[in-house]
Amino acid sequence: MLFVPGPSGKDLCDDHLGATRRDILRVGASGLFGLSLGSMLQMQAASANDAGRLTGGPGWGKAKSVILVYLQGGPSHLDLWDPKDDAPEKVRSAFKSIPTNVPGINVTEILPQMAQIADKYTFIRSMSYTPNGLFNHTAAIYQMMTGYTTDKVSPSGQLEPPSPKDFPNFGSNIIRIQPPTVPMLPFVMLPRPLQESNVVGKGGTAGFLGKAFDPYTLYPEGDDMDMEKMSRIKVDDLQLRPEVFALRLQRRANLREALNDAMPVLDESVSNYNLNEYYDRALSLVVSGKAREAFDLAQEKTPLRDRYGRNTFGQSCLLARRLVEAGTRVVEVIWPKVANSDNHSWDHHVGLTERMKDQSGPMLDQGLSALITDLDERGMLDDTLVVAVGEFGRSPQKGVSTSGNGNSADGRDHWPYCYTAVMAGAGIRRGHVHGKSDKTGSSPVDDPVHPNELLATIYHTFGIAPDTIVYNHLNQPRELVKGEAVTSLFG
């Protein structure tokens, strides 16, 4: 018989009272208070092996955190980062080319603020891959996020919903191998899931690593066009319920220790798993309030919030900085408009000029430039990697179909053969252009970079060998990603 020591007591918050039967039941139901995080933290550390093998080179181990600004939908490189003033009319952007603060590097007039801080980041103008059933968003997103393709791709390029058999998002791999050293959420995804049509969240989970490594998802209520949704953030599972005080929670922690003392056989059997350590870390996360404070955008001064832009994307970028500052390892800011949709979406099959000029372009320019500048001014860009990229670019020639979609004369279709990414921080060269596209932005002529190589570079900045082995759901060994880091990106 299991005996629980201590005097009888009532279910009150007085610390001189002992355990009750309700207390005992609540030890097993601590998930009500966010303490299921304990098992999550335990699993993260227990499965982190075969990583960090001896390697090196430029940029190795520079990053403590990463912010991925994911431009879901696939923005046109020709109309943003890689203008071609001498291209034929059907290729040339309607937007004028403007100089940046780095001589010889131009962008389009859509990005005036990014132009003024070009000395802080690198353009990769040679992102490229040849699709294998990856011409549409879902499959391309999956490849970008996991480094792997899938066998089950429909003719439209869409996949089945997320599965426990999926390859993990790169963020899940990072936090498995390098969990945070402070009581903070390791991986956060906001302000909406990855999505194309009815396929939601594909490539955004931990897949076969298990739910312990899933991101904490912050998806505020409201439509994609609701620009005030970030003011209604709720993180109820990271706060104590009103009727539960920290003292009571600590008392239950003491009860758990008493239960362990009463079960020496069980203690011995789990001694190698450091259960107390993981429970204490989860308890610390909930009681300390550090995560809740990080989510409180109201703590920022009004001018800074305005600088990021009073819209969903801008405030998401600001929140990403706050999370990283508090100790989060991976933040993924997903563009707040679903792929294959209208208005602020980057999926510009029709009406590209008006939509980019009045909607998506200004939001991107203000939010991303503020994020990079803010990190730099705080000294955080030294060890925070920032990556801005979509799943592909847009077709050089306007009004043609490359993926079976219809396109207006002012629209561009999907184009994975050549597009642009932006990288900053964690040793990435400043004021630099890596690679070069041809005269029409159709294909790279120098230094092509595959999405897998981009992921390998991200792992590299954390001091994680890209070919580190992870075991899938069938216990088969797989590399984190089949690609090598592009070390020439580092200065």
Short mmCIF file of C-alpha atoms in Angstrom, two decimals:
data_model
loop_
_atom_site.label_atom_id
_atom_site.label_comp_id
_atom_site.label_asym_id
_atom_site.label_seq_id
_atom_site.Cartn_x
_atom_site.Cartn_y
_atom_site.Cartn_z
CA MET A 1 0.00 0.00 0.00
CA LEU A 2 1.21 3.48 -0.84
CA PHE A 3 1.37 5.70 2.24
CA VAL A 4 1.38 9.49 1.86
CA PRO A 5 2.96 11.08 4.94
CA GLY A 6 1.71 14.28 6.57
CA PRO A 7 -1.27 15.41 8.61
CA SER A 8 -4.76 15.59 7.26
CA GLY A 9 -5.85 18.92 5.85
CA LYS A 10 -8.33 20.80 3.80
CA ASP A 11 -7.92 22.00 0.25
CA LEU A 12 -6.77 25.46 1.20
CA CYS A 13 -3.72 27.47 0.28
CA ASP A 14 -2.32 27.54 3.81
CA ASP A 15 1.17 26.12 3.69
CA HIS A 16 0.87 24.56 7.17
CA LEU A 17 -1.85 22.19 5.96
CA GLY A 18 -1.01 18.77 4.60
CA ALA A 19 -1.91 16.86 1.50
CA THR A 20 -5.47 15.97 0.61
CA ARG A 21 -6.84 13.26 -1.61
CA ARG A 22 -7.57 15.96 -4.17
CA ASP A 23 -3.93 17.00 -4.05
CA ILE A 24 -2.87 13.46 -4.81
CA LEU A 25 -5.14 13.30 -7.82
CA ARG A 26 -3.86 16.64 -9.03
CA VAL A 27 -0.27 15.44 -9.09
CA GLY A 28 -1.34 13.40 -12.10
CA ALA A 29 -3.42 16.20 -13.53
CA SER A 30 -0.83 18.92 -13.42
CA GLY A 31 -1.39 19.56 -17.12
CA LEU A 32 -4.18 21.87 -16.00
CA PHE A 33 -1.47 24.27 -14.90
CA GLY A 34 0.78 23.92 -17.91
CA LEU A 35 2.93 21.29 -16.20
CA SER A 36 2.63 18.84 -19.06
CA LEU A 37 5.63 20.91 -20.10
CA GLY A 38 7.61 18.75 -17.67
CA SER A 39 7.32 15.66 -19.81
CA MET A 40 7.98 17.79 -22.88
CA LEU A 41 11.24 19.07 -21.45
CA GLN A 42 12.20 15.58 -20.34
CA MET A 43 11.64 14.16 -23.81
CA GLN A 44 13.58 16.96 -25.42
CA ALA A 45 16.71 16.22 -23.43
CA ALA A 46 16.36 12.44 -23.46
CA SER A 47 16.29 12.23 -27.25
CA ALA A 48 18.98 14.80 -27.99
CA ASN A 49 21.88 12.65 -29.06
CA ASP A 50 24.27 12.14 -31.94
CA ALA A 51 24.53 15.89 -32.49
CA GLY A 52 27.17 18.54 -32.30
CA ARG A 53 29.89 16.32 -33.70
CA LEU A 54 33.23 17.91 -34.30
CA THR A 55 33.13 20.18 -37.30
CA GLY A 56 33.58 23.89 -37.81
CA GLY A 57 34.29 26.57 -40.38
CA PRO A 58 33.01 30.13 -40.76
CA GLY A 59 29.82 30.79 -38.79
CA TRP A 60 29.98 27.56 -36.83
CA GLY A 61 28.08 27.84 -33.54
CA LYS A 62 27.45 31.60 -33.82
CA ALA A 63 23.69 31.48 -33.25
CA LYS A 64 21.85 31.15 -29.96
CA SER A 65 18.47 31.68 -31.60
CA VAL A 66 16.83 32.01 -35.01
CA ILE A 67 13.88 34.01 -36.28
CA LEU A 68 12.46 32.71 -39.54
CA VAL A 69 10.30 35.28 -41.31
CA TYR A 70 8.44 32.91 -43.57
CA LEU A 71 6.91 34.64 -46.60
CA GLN A 72 4.23 32.05 -47.17
CA GLY A 73 2.84 32.27 -50.69
CA GLY A 74 6.07 32.90 -52.58
CA PRO A 75 6.90 36.59 -53.20
CA SER A 76 8.19 37.84 -56.53
CA HIS A 77 11.93 38.38 -56.38
CA LEU A 78 11.76 40.57 -59.48
CA ASP A 79 9.40 42.98 -57.75
CA LEU A 80 11.28 43.12 -54.45
CA TRP A 81 14.90 42.07 -54.10
CA ASP A 82 16.27 41.47 -57.59
CA PRO A 83 15.11 44.15 -60.06
CA LYS A 84 15.98 43.78 -63.73
CA ASP A 85 15.80 47.23 -65.29
CA ASP A 86 16.98 46.07 -68.71
CA ALA A 87 14.67 43.06 -69.00
CA PRO A 88 11.86 42.89 -71.59
CA GLU A 89 8.61 44.62 -70.64
CA LYS A 90 6.79 41.36 -69.87
CA VAL A 91 9.52 40.51 -67.36
CA ARG A 92 10.50 43.90 -65.96
CA SER A 93 8.80 44.99 -62.75
CA ALA A 94 6.33 47.86 -62.78
CA PHE A 95 8.25 49.22 -59.79
CA LYS A 96 11.31 51.41 -60.18
CA SER A 97 14.72 50.27 -59.03
CA ILE A 98 16.24 52.27 -56.16
CA PRO A 99 19.76 52.19 -54.68
CA THR A 100 20.42 50.82 -51.22
CA ASN A 101 22.95 52.22 -48.78
CA VAL A 102 25.44 49.71 -50.20
CA PRO A 103 26.85 50.94 -53.54
CA GLY A 104 25.98 48.66 -56.41
CA ILE A 105 23.04 46.92 -54.69
CA ASN A 106 19.54 47.92 -55.76
CA VAL A 107 16.04 46.88 -54.72
CA THR A 108 12.65 48.07 -55.94
CA GLU A 109 10.86 51.14 -54.64
CA ILE A 110 8.60 48.79 -52.64
CA LEU A 111 11.40 48.44 -50.07
CA PRO A 112 12.66 51.92 -49.15
CA GLN A 113 13.32 51.07 -45.49
CA MET A 114 15.06 47.80 -46.28
CA ALA A 115 17.17 49.75 -48.78
CA GLN A 116 18.47 51.96 -45.97
CA ILE A 117 19.73 49.02 -43.89
CA ALA A 118 21.18 46.83 -46.66
CA ASP A 119 24.52 47.12 -44.89
CA LYS A 120 23.14 44.85 -42.16
CA TYR A 121 22.20 41.74 -44.18
CA THR A 122 22.96 39.47 -47.12
CA PHE A 123 20.86 38.82 -50.23
CA ILE A 124 20.89 35.30 -51.62
CA ARG A 125 19.75 35.95 -55.18
CA SER A 126 20.36 32.40 -56.33
CA MET A 127 17.90 30.30 -54.36
CA SER A 128 16.91 27.48 -56.70
CA TYR A 129 15.57 23.95 -57.00
CA THR A 130 13.99 21.82 -59.69
CA PRO A 131 10.56 20.68 -58.52
CA ASN A 132 9.64 17.06 -58.09
CA GLY A 133 5.92 17.34 -57.47
CA LEU A 134 6.71 20.59 -55.66
CA PHE A 135 5.22 23.17 -57.97
CA ASN A 136 2.49 24.25 -55.57
CA HIS A 137 2.64 25.60 -52.08
CA THR A 138 2.06 22.74 -49.66
CA ALA A 139 4.75 20.43 -50.96
CA ALA A 140 7.20 23.31 -51.40
CA ILE A 141 6.53 24.53 -47.84
CA TYR A 142 7.13 21.01 -46.53
CA GLN A 143 10.49 20.85 -48.30
CA MET A 144 11.49 24.31 -47.07
CA MET A 145 10.60 23.54 -43.46
CA THR A 146 11.84 19.96 -43.18
CA GLY A 147 14.49 19.51 -45.87
CA TYR A 148 12.63 16.52 -47.30
CA THR A 149 10.07 15.84 -50.00
CA THR A 150 7.22 13.40 -49.65
CA ASP A 151 6.04 10.44 -51.68
CA LYS A 152 2.38 11.43 -51.48
CA VAL A 153 1.91 14.47 -53.69
CA SER A 154 -1.29 15.03 -55.62
CA PRO A 155 -1.25 16.41 -59.17
CA SER A 156 -1.99 19.84 -57.67
CA GLY A 157 1.05 19.57 -55.44
CA GLN A 158 -0.94 19.41 -52.23
CA LEU A 159 -0.25 16.92 -49.48
CA GLU A 160 -2.24 15.07 -46.87
CA PRO A 161 -2.68 16.79 -43.47
CA PRO A 162 0.14 16.66 -40.90
CA SER A 163 1.04 13.15 -39.80
CA PRO A 164 3.09 11.68 -36.93
CA LYS A 165 5.20 10.12 -39.69
CA ASP A 166 6.21 13.50 -41.14
CA PHE A 167 9.77 14.74 -41.07
CA PRO A 168 10.19 17.33 -38.33
CA ASN A 169 10.26 21.07 -38.82
CA PHE A 170 13.86 22.29 -38.52
CA GLY A 171 12.94 24.19 -35.37
CA SER A 172 11.93 20.95 -33.68
CA ASN A 173 15.28 19.42 -34.56
CA ILE A 174 17.12 22.41 -33.11
CA ILE A 175 15.31 22.42 -29.76
CA ARG A 176 15.70 18.65 -29.46
CA ILE A 177 19.45 18.98 -29.77
CA GLN A 178 19.86 22.35 -28.06
CA PRO A 179 17.00 22.99 -25.63
CA PRO A 180 17.01 26.42 -23.97
CA THR A 181 19.00 26.81 -20.78
CA VAL A 182 16.42 29.15 -19.20
CA PRO A 183 12.77 28.50 -18.26
CA MET A 184 11.31 29.66 -21.54
CA LEU A 185 9.28 28.24 -24.41
CA PRO A 186 11.85 26.67 -26.75
CA PHE A 187 9.99 27.02 -30.08
CA VAL A 188 7.14 29.39 -30.94
CA MET A 189 5.18 29.69 -34.18
CA LEU A 190 2.95 32.71 -34.86
CA PRO A 191 0.58 34.32 -35.83
CA ARG A 192 -1.03 31.59 -37.99
CA PRO A 193 -0.28 28.10 -39.24
CA LEU A 194 1.31 27.15 -42.52
CA GLN A 195 -1.51 26.59 -44.95
CA GLU A 196 -2.64 26.08 -48.52
CA SER A 197 -6.38 25.63 -49.04
CA ASN A 198 -7.55 23.01 -46.53
CA VAL A 199 -4.11 21.59 -45.80
CA VAL A 200 -3.17 23.24 -42.50
CA GLY A 201 0.08 22.88 -40.60
CA LYS A 202 1.95 20.60 -42.98
CA GLY A 203 5.68 20.96 -42.29
CA GLY A 204 5.01 22.85 -39.08
CA THR A 205 5.15 20.02 -36.54
CA ALA A 206 7.75 17.80 -34.91
CA GLY A 207 6.46 14.81 -36.90
CA PHE A 208 8.16 11.57 -35.92
CA LEU A 209 10.11 13.27 -33.11
CA GLY A 210 6.87 13.39 -31.15
CA LYS A 211 4.67 16.14 -29.80
CA ALA A 212 7.22 17.00 -27.12
CA PHE A 213 9.06 18.97 -29.80
CA ASP A 214 6.08 20.63 -31.45
CA PRO A 215 6.16 24.42 -31.46
CA TYR A 216 4.06 26.42 -29.06
CA THR A 217 1.52 27.88 -31.49
CA LEU A 218 0.24 31.40 -30.91
CA TYR A 219 -2.68 31.94 -33.26
CA PRO A 220 -4.76 34.88 -31.99
CA GLU A 221 -8.43 34.92 -32.83
CA GLY A 222 -9.47 36.90 -35.85
CA ASP A 223 -9.50 36.85 -39.64
CA ASP A 224 -6.26 37.11 -41.61
CA MET A 225 -7.19 40.70 -42.49
CA ASP A 226 -7.74 41.62 -38.84
CA MET A 227 -4.76 43.87 -38.12
CA GLU A 228 -5.55 44.17 -34.40
CA LYS A 229 -5.40 40.47 -33.51
CA MET A 230 -1.99 40.73 -31.82
CA SER A 231 -3.58 42.99 -29.21
CA ARG A 232 -5.77 40.05 -28.17
CA ILE A 233 -3.05 37.54 -27.39
CA LYS A 234 -4.09 34.86 -24.91
CA VAL A 235 -1.63 32.53 -23.22
CA ASP A 236 -3.93 30.91 -20.70
CA ASP A 237 -1.96 27.69 -20.50
CA LEU A 238 1.08 29.62 -19.30
CA GLN A 239 -0.62 31.25 -16.35
CA LEU A 240 -2.03 29.99 -13.09
CA ARG A 241 -5.77 29.91 -12.93
CA PRO A 242 -7.24 32.57 -10.62
CA GLU A 243 -8.14 30.00 -7.96
CA VAL A 244 -4.63 28.52 -7.89
CA PHE A 245 -1.79 30.31 -6.15
CA ALA A 246 1.90 29.69 -6.63
CA LEU A 247 2.08 28.54 -3.00
CA ARG A 248 -0.44 25.80 -3.63
CA LEU A 249 1.45 24.73 -6.74
CA GLN A 250 4.69 24.61 -4.78
CA ARG A 251 2.94 22.55 -2.10
CA ARG A 252 1.97 20.02 -4.73
CA ALA A 253 5.56 19.92 -5.86
CA ASN A 254 6.50 19.01 -2.30
CA LEU A 255 3.81 16.33 -2.37
CA ARG A 256 5.35 14.87 -5.47
CA GLU A 257 8.67 14.61 -3.65
CA ALA A 258 6.91 12.79 -0.85
CA LEU A 259 5.41 10.35 -3.33
CA ASN A 260 8.83 9.71 -4.81
CA ASP A 261 10.24 9.03 -1.35
CA ALA A 262 7.48 6.51 -0.77
CA MET A 263 8.30 4.63 -3.97
CA PRO A 264 12.03 3.82 -3.92
CA VAL A 265 11.68 1.09 -6.51
CA LEU A 266 10.09 3.47 -8.98
CA ASP A 267 12.67 6.12 -8.20
CA GLU A 268 15.45 3.71 -8.96
CA SER A 269 13.91 2.66 -12.25
CA VAL A 270 13.66 6.23 -13.52
CA SER A 271 16.82 7.58 -11.92
CA ASN A 272 18.54 8.06 -15.25
CA TYR A 273 15.80 10.33 -16.56
CA ASN A 274 16.25 13.19 -14.08
CA LEU A 275 12.50 13.56 -13.65
CA ASN A 276 12.91 16.06 -10.84
CA GLU A 277 14.95 18.30 -13.13
CA TYR A 278 12.31 18.34 -15.86
CA TYR A 279 9.44 18.80 -13.44
CA ASP A 280 11.30 21.68 -11.77
CA ARG A 281 11.97 23.32 -15.14
CA ALA A 282 8.30 23.15 -16.11
CA LEU A 283 7.26 24.42 -12.68
CA SER A 284 9.75 27.26 -12.98
CA LEU A 285 8.37 28.22 -16.40
CA VAL A 286 4.81 28.49 -15.13
CA VAL A 287 5.49 30.10 -11.75
CA SER A 288 8.16 32.56 -12.91
CA GLY A 289 5.87 34.18 -15.48
CA LYS A 290 8.80 34.82 -17.82
CA ALA A 291 6.97 33.48 -20.85
CA ARG A 292 3.83 35.46 -20.05
CA GLU A 293 5.86 38.64 -19.71
CA ALA A 294 7.54 38.04 -23.07
CA PHE A 295 4.13 37.88 -24.76
CA ASP A 296 3.05 41.21 -23.27
CA LEU A 297 3.57 43.67 -26.11
CA ALA A 298 2.12 46.45 -23.98
CA GLN A 299 5.46 46.57 -22.17
CA GLU A 300 7.03 48.08 -25.29
CA LYS A 301 7.01 51.84 -25.78
CA THR A 302 4.56 53.25 -28.29
CA PRO A 303 7.21 54.65 -30.71
CA LEU A 304 8.85 51.24 -31.04
CA ARG A 305 5.55 49.48 -31.63
CA ASP A 306 4.76 52.07 -34.29
CA ARG A 307 8.18 51.53 -35.84
CA TYR A 308 7.39 47.85 -36.44
CA GLY A 309 3.97 48.68 -37.89
CA ARG A 310 0.60 48.47 -36.20
CA ASN A 311 -0.45 45.37 -38.09
CA THR A 312 -0.32 41.64 -37.55
CA PHE A 313 3.02 41.12 -39.30
CA GLY A 314 4.80 44.06 -37.68
CA GLN A 315 3.67 43.18 -34.16
CA SER A 316 4.55 39.52 -34.77
CA CYS A 317 8.11 40.58 -35.64
CA LEU A 318 8.27 42.65 -32.45
CA LEU A 319 7.01 39.71 -30.43
CA ALA A 320 9.64 37.49 -32.06
CA ARG A 321 12.34 39.83 -30.77
CA ARG A 322 10.83 39.78 -27.27
CA LEU A 323 10.68 35.98 -27.25
CA VAL A 324 14.29 35.61 -28.36
CA GLU A 325 15.33 38.18 -25.79
CA ALA A 326 13.61 36.09 -23.10
CA GLY A 327 15.39 32.90 -24.18
CA THR A 328 13.28 31.25 -26.89
CA ARG A 329 15.50 29.29 -29.26
CA VAL A 330 13.36 29.25 -32.44
CA VAL A 331 10.63 31.66 -33.56
CA GLU A 332 8.84 31.25 -36.86
CA VAL A 333 6.82 34.27 -38.00
CA ILE A 334 4.47 32.99 -40.69
CA TRP A 335 3.20 35.59 -43.12
CA PRO A 336 -0.29 36.37 -41.80
CA LYS A 337 -2.16 35.62 -45.02
CA VAL A 338 -2.62 32.09 -46.26
CA ALA A 339 -1.15 30.97 -49.58
CA ASN A 340 -3.44 30.87 -52.64
CA SER A 341 -5.59 33.74 -51.39
CA ASP A 342 -6.10 37.40 -52.21
CA ASN A 343 -5.34 40.76 -50.58
CA HIS A 344 -2.17 40.61 -48.46
CA SER A 345 -1.11 37.21 -49.79
CA TRP A 346 2.19 36.88 -51.70
CA ASP A 347 0.49 34.49 -54.13
CA HIS A 348 0.16 37.15 -56.82
CA HIS A 349 -1.48 35.39 -59.75
CA VAL A 350 -3.55 38.51 -60.40
CA GLY A 351 -3.27 42.19 -59.52
CA LEU A 352 0.36 42.01 -58.44
CA THR A 353 1.20 45.68 -58.81
CA GLU A 354 -1.68 47.10 -56.78
CA ARG A 355 -1.62 44.40 -54.09
CA MET A 356 2.11 44.56 -53.53
CA LYS A 357 2.24 48.36 -53.57
CA ASP A 358 -0.66 48.94 -51.18
CA GLN A 359 -0.71 45.80 -49.04
CA SER A 360 2.03 43.19 -48.68
CA GLY A 361 5.00 45.35 -49.71
CA PRO A 362 4.75 48.11 -47.09
CA MET A 363 4.05 45.61 -44.30
CA LEU A 364 7.12 43.57 -45.17
CA ASP A 365 9.37 46.60 -45.59
CA GLN A 366 8.43 48.18 -42.26
CA GLY A 367 8.30 45.04 -40.13
CA LEU A 368 11.43 43.28 -41.38
CA SER A 369 13.58 46.42 -41.41
CA ALA A 370 12.46 47.26 -37.86
CA LEU A 371 13.27 43.73 -36.66
CA ILE A 372 16.80 43.68 -38.08
CA THR A 373 17.54 47.22 -36.89
CA ASP A 374 16.11 46.65 -33.41
CA LEU A 375 18.14 43.45 -32.95
CA ASP A 376 21.26 45.23 -34.14
CA GLU A 377 20.77 48.22 -31.84
CA ARG A 378 20.36 45.89 -28.85
CA GLY A 379 23.46 43.89 -29.70
CA MET A 380 21.29 40.83 -30.30
CA LEU A 381 22.09 40.45 -33.99
CA ASP A 382 25.48 39.03 -33.07
CA ASP A 383 23.92 35.74 -31.97
CA THR A 384 20.43 35.86 -33.50
CA LEU A 385 20.02 34.55 -37.03
CA VAL A 386 17.26 36.15 -39.11
CA VAL A 387 16.08 34.47 -42.31
CA ALA A 388 13.38 35.83 -44.63
CA VAL A 389 12.33 33.50 -47.44
CA GLY A 390 9.32 32.00 -49.19
CA GLU A 391 8.79 28.54 -50.64
CA PHE A 392 9.63 29.80 -54.16
CA GLY A 393 9.61 32.95 -56.29
CA ARG A 394 7.37 34.06 -59.13
CA SER A 395 7.67 33.52 -62.86
CA PRO A 396 9.84 36.01 -64.75
CA GLN A 397 7.26 36.39 -67.52
CA LYS A 398 3.94 37.85 -66.48
CA GLY A 399 0.63 36.33 -67.48
CA VAL A 400 1.88 32.81 -68.19
CA SER A 401 0.98 29.57 -66.45
CA THR A 402 3.80 27.50 -64.99
CA SER A 403 1.83 25.48 -62.43
CA GLY A 404 -1.60 25.09 -63.98
CA ASN A 405 -2.94 28.25 -62.34
CA GLY A 406 -4.58 31.07 -64.24
CA ASN A 407 -2.70 34.37 -64.26
CA SER A 408 -3.69 37.87 -65.31
CA ALA A 409 -1.47 40.07 -67.45
CA ASP A 410 -0.32 41.63 -64.16
CA GLY A 411 0.26 38.34 -62.36
CA ARG A 412 3.15 35.95 -61.96
CA ASP A 413 2.93 32.18 -61.43
CA HIS A 414 5.08 29.93 -59.22
CA TRP A 415 8.81 29.76 -59.96
CA PRO A 416 11.15 27.56 -57.91
CA TYR A 417 14.06 27.82 -60.34
CA CYS A 418 15.29 31.19 -59.07
CA TYR A 419 14.32 33.43 -56.16
CA THR A 420 15.80 35.44 -53.29
CA ALA A 421 16.30 34.97 -49.56
CA VAL A 422 17.57 37.47 -47.01
CA MET A 423 19.80 36.51 -44.07
CA ALA A 424 21.20 38.58 -41.22
CA GLY A 425 22.99 38.08 -37.93
CA ALA A 426 24.99 35.28 -36.29
CA GLY A 427 28.07 36.00 -38.39
CA ILE A 428 26.29 36.42 -41.76
CA ARG A 429 28.11 38.93 -43.98
CA ARG A 430 26.72 42.46 -44.04
CA GLY A 431 26.02 44.45 -47.18
CA HIS A 432 26.61 41.43 -49.37
CA VAL A 433 25.00 39.68 -52.35
CA HIS A 434 25.51 35.95 -52.65
CA GLY A 435 24.92 34.44 -56.08
CA LYS A 436 23.53 36.04 -59.18
CA SER A 437 20.52 35.48 -61.38
CA ASP A 438 20.45 35.80 -65.15
CA LYS A 439 19.14 38.81 -67.08
CA THR A 440 15.50 37.84 -66.57
CA GLY A 441 15.74 36.38 -63.09
CA SER A 442 14.95 32.96 -64.51
CA SER A 443 17.87 30.94 -63.14
CA PRO A 444 21.09 31.39 -61.19
CA VAL A 445 24.29 32.02 -63.10
CA ASP A 446 26.51 31.92 -60.00
CA ASP A 447 26.45 30.01 -56.71
CA PRO A 448 22.97 28.42 -56.67
CA VAL A 449 21.61 27.63 -53.20
CA HIS A 450 19.12 24.81 -52.68
CA PRO A 451 16.58 25.13 -49.82
CA ASN A 452 18.30 22.14 -48.20
CA GLU A 453 21.56 24.08 -48.20
CA LEU A 454 19.79 27.00 -46.55
CA LEU A 455 18.55 24.68 -43.79
CA ALA A 456 22.03 23.17 -43.48
CA THR A 457 23.39 26.68 -43.01
CA ILE A 458 20.86 27.34 -40.23
CA TYR A 459 21.93 24.15 -38.42
CA HIS A 460 25.55 25.13 -38.95
CA THR A 461 25.07 28.48 -37.20
CA PHE A 462 23.93 26.56 -34.10
CA GLY A 463 26.97 24.31 -34.18
CA ILE A 464 24.87 21.36 -35.34
CA ALA A 465 26.24 19.19 -38.11
CA PRO A 466 23.64 19.02 -40.91
CA ASP A 467 24.31 15.31 -41.40
CA THR A 468 23.55 14.52 -37.75
CA ILE A 469 21.48 11.36 -37.64
CA VAL A 470 17.88 11.33 -36.43
CA TYR A 471 15.72 8.19 -36.29
CA ASN A 472 12.29 8.26 -37.91
CA HIS A 473 9.09 6.49 -36.84
CA LEU A 474 10.41 3.21 -38.26
CA ASN A 475 13.69 3.65 -36.35
CA GLN A 476 15.49 4.26 -39.63
CA PRO A 477 18.48 6.63 -39.59
CA ARG A 478 18.07 9.88 -41.51
CA GLU A 479 20.22 13.00 -41.77
CA LEU A 480 18.78 16.23 -40.39
CA VAL A 481 19.09 17.47 -43.95
CA LYS A 482 20.87 16.31 -47.08
CA GLY A 483 22.85 19.41 -47.84
CA GLU A 484 25.99 21.29 -46.88
CA ALA A 485 26.17 24.67 -45.18
CA VAL A 486 27.04 27.61 -47.42
CA THR A 487 29.94 28.92 -45.35
CA SER A 488 30.76 31.66 -47.85
CA LEU A 489 27.71 33.50 -46.49
CA PHE A 490 29.70 34.31 -43.36
CA GLY A 491 32.13 37.15 -42.98
#
